Coordinates of C-alpha atoms in Angstrom, one line a residue:
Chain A
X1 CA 56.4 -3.9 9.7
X2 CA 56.7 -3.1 13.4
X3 CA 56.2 -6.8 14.5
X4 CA 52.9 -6.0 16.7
X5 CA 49.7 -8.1 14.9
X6 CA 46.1 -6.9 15.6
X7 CA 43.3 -8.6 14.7
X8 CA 40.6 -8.3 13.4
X9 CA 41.4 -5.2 11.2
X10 CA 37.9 -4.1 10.8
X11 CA 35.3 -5.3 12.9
X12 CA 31.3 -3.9 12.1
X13 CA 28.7 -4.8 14.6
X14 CA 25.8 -3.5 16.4
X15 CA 25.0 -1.5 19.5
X16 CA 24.8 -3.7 22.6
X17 CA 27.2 -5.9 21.3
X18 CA 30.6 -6.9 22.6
X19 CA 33.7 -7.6 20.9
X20 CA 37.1 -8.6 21.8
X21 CA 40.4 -7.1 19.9
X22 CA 43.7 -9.0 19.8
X23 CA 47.2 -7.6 20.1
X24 CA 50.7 -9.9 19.4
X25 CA 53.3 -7.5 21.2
X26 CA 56.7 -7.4 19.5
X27 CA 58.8 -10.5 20.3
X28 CA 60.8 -10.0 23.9
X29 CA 57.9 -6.5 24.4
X30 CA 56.8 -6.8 27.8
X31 CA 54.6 -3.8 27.8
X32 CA 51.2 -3.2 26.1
X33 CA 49.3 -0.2 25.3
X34 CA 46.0 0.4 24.1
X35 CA 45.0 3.7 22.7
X36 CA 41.9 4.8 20.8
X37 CA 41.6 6.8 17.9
X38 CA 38.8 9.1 17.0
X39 CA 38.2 12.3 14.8
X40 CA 37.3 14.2 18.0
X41 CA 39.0 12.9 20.0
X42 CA 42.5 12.2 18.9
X43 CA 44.2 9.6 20.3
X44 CA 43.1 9.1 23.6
X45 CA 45.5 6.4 26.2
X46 CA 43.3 3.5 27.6
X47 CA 45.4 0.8 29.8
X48 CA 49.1 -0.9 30.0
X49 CA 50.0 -3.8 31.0
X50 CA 53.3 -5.1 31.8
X51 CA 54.3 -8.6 31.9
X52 CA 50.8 -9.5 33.0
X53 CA 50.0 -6.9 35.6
X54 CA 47.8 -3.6 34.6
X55 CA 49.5 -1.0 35.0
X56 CA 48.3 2.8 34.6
X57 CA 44.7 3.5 33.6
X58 CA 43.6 6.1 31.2
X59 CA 40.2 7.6 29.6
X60 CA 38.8 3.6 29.6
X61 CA 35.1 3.2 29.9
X62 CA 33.5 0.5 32.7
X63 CA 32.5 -1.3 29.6
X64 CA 36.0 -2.0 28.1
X65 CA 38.4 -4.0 29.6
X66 CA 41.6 -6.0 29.2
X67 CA 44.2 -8.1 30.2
X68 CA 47.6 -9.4 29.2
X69 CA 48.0 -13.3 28.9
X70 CA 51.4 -15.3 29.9
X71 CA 52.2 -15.6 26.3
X72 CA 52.1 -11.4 26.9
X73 CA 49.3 -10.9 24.2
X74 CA 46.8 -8.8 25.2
X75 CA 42.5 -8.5 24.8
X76 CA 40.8 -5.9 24.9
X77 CA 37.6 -6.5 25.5
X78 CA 34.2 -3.6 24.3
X79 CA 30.9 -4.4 25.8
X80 CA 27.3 -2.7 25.2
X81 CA 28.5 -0.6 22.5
X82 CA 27.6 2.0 21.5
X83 CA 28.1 4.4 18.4
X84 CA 30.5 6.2 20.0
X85 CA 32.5 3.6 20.2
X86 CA 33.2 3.3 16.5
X87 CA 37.1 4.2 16.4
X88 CA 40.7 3.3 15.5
X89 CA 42.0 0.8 18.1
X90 CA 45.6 0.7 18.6
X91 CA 47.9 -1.6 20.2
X92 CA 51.5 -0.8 21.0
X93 CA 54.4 -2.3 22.8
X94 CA 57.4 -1.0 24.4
X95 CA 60.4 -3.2 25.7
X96 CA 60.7 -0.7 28.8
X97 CA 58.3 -0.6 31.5
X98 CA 57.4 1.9 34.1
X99 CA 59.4 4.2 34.6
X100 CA 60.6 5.2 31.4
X101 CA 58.6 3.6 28.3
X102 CA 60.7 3.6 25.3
X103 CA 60.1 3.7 21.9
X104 CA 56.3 2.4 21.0
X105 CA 56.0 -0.1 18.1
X106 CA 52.1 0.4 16.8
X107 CA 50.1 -2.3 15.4
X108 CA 48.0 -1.3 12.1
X109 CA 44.9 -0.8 14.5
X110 CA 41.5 -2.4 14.5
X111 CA 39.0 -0.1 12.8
X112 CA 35.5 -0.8 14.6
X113 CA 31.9 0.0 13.2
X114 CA 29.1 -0.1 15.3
X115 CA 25.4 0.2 14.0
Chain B
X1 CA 51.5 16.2 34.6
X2 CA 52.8 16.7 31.3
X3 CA 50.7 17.3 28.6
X4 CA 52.1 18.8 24.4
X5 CA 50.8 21.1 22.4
X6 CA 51.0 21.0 17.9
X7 CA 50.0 24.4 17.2
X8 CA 48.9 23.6 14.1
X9 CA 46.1 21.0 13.3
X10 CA 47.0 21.5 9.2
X11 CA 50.3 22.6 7.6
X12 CA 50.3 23.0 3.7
X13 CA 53.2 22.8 1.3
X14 CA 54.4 22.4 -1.8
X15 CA 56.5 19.9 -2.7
X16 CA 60.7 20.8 -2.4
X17 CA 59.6 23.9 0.0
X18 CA 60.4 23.4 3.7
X19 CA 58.7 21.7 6.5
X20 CA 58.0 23.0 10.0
X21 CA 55.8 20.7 12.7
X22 CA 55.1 22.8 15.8
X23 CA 54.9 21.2 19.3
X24 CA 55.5 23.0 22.5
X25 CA 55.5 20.5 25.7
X26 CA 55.3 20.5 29.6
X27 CA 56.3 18.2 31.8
X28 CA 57.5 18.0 35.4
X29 CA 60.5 16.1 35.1
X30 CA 63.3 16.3 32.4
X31 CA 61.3 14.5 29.4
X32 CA 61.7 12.3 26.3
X33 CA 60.4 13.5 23.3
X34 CA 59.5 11.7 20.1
X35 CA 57.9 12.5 16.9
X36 CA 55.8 9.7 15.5
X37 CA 54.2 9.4 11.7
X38 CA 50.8 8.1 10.7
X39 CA 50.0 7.3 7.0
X40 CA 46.8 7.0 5.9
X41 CA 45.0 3.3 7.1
X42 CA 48.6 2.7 9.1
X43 CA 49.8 2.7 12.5
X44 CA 52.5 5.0 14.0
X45 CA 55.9 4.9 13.0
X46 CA 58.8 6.5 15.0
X47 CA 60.4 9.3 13.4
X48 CA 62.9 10.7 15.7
X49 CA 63.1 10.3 19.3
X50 CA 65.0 12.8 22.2
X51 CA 66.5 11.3 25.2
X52 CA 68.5 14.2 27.1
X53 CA 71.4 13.6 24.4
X54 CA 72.2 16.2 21.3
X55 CA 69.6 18.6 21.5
X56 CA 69.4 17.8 17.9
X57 CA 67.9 15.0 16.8
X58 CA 68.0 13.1 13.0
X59 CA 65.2 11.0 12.3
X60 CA 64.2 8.6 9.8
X61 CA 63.6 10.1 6.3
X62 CA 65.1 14.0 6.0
X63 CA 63.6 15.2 9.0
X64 CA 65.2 16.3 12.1
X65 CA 63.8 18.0 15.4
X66 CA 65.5 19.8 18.2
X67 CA 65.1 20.4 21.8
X68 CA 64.5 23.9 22.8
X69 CA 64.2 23.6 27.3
X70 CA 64.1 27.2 27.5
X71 CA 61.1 27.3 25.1
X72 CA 59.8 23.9 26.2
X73 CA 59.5 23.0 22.2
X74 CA 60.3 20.0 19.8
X75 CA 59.4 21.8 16.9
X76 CA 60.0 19.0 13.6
X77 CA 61.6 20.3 10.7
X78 CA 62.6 18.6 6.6
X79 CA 64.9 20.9 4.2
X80 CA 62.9 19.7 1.2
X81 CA 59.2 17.9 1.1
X82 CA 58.3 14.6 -0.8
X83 CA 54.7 14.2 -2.0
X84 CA 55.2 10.6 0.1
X85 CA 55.6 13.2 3.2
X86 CA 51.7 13.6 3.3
X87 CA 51.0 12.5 6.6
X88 CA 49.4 13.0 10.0
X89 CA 52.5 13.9 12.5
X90 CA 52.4 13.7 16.5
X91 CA 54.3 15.1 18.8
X92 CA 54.7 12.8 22.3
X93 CA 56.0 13.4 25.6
X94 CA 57.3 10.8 28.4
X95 CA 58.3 11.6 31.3
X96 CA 61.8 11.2 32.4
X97 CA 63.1 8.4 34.9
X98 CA 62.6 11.3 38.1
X99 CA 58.7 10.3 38.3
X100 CA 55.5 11.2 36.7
X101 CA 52.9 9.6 35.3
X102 CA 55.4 7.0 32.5
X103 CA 52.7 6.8 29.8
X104 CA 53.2 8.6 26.7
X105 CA 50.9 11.5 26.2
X106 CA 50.4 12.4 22.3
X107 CA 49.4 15.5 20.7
X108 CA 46.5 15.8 18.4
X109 CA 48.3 15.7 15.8
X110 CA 49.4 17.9 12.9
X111 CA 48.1 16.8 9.2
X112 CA 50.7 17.8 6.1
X113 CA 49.2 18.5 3.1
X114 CA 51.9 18.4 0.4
X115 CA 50.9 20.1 -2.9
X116 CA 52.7 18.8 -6.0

């Protein structure tokens, strides 16, 4: 058990929908990562946040987003879906920040469906 | 930029034969390395991690990897493989504490097959 929680841990829905996934960083984690897993892909880096604050961007669509609440759980947030869309979403959390992240604890992912 | 390569997308074995996990890296500043395991319907898992100490590292589980600057490699290695072994394997890349873009950047991946 790495100590990250994601919910839900499938989610199916349908194009043009929006859903929100929910990451529990380790206890005393300040940083969160998102990443998204496909077959063609591979696992592709979305966002971080540290303590609150976004830091670095990565291949994240205008029609994700997320944010990292006081408690330092995260959202991430998929609107207008599409098929492509259906992945592996990971969170993981790190108890370094930029510069130098250390050692990422993964979640169990949130496996989405759209239709 | 950094960016690391697994030369192979599949390795096959039979079980009690060796293991070898290719990954070739570049980065701009003197990296960390780690190697990271994914069974099937799990998240990652550390396996072994480099951090400018022993340029050989001993993970979790048998394996062990080790740092080769001169051929910009982190190649994973296990003496003996378990059928539990049967994994997908990445190979990730951080920059060091000089600058860079900080977030991790993973390989594809490398899937081991383990044959009983």
């Amino acid at each position: 058990d790495s100590g990250v929680t994601q919910t839900p841990k499938h989610l199916i829905t349908a194009t043009g929908q929006r859903v929100t996934l929910r990451c529990s960083p380790r206890s005393g984690d300040l940083s969160v990562y998102w990443y998204q897993q496909s077959l063609d892909q591979g696992l592709q880096f979305l966002i971080q946040y540290y303590n609150g604050e976004e830091r670095a961007k990565g291949n994240i669509l205008e029609r994700f987003s997320a944010q990292q609440f006081p408690d330092l759980h995260s959202e991430l947030n998929l609107s207008s879906l599409e098929l492509g869309d259906s992945a592996l979403y990971f969170c993981a959390s790190s108890e370094e920040g930029p510069p130098t992240p250390g050692e990422l604890f993964f979640g169990e992912g949130s496996r989405l469906t759209v239709l | 930029a950094q960016s690391v390569t697994q030369l192979d997308s599949h390795v096959s074995v039979s079980e009690g034969t060796p293991v070898l996990l290719r990954c070739n890296y570049s980065s701009s500043y003197s990296p960390s390395l780690f190697w990271y395991v994914q069974h099937p319907n799990k998240g990652l898992q550390l396996l072994l991690k480099y951090t400018s100490a022993a340029t050989l590292v001993k993970g979790i589980n048998g394996f062990e990897a080790e740092f080769k600057k001169s051929e910009t490699s982190f190649h994973l290695t296990k003496p003996s493989a378990h059928m539990s072994d049967a994994a997908e394997y990445f190979c990730v890349v951080s920059p060091g504490q000089s600058g860079g873009s900080y977030i991790p950047t993973f390989g594809r991946g490398t899937s081991l097959i383990v044959h009983p």
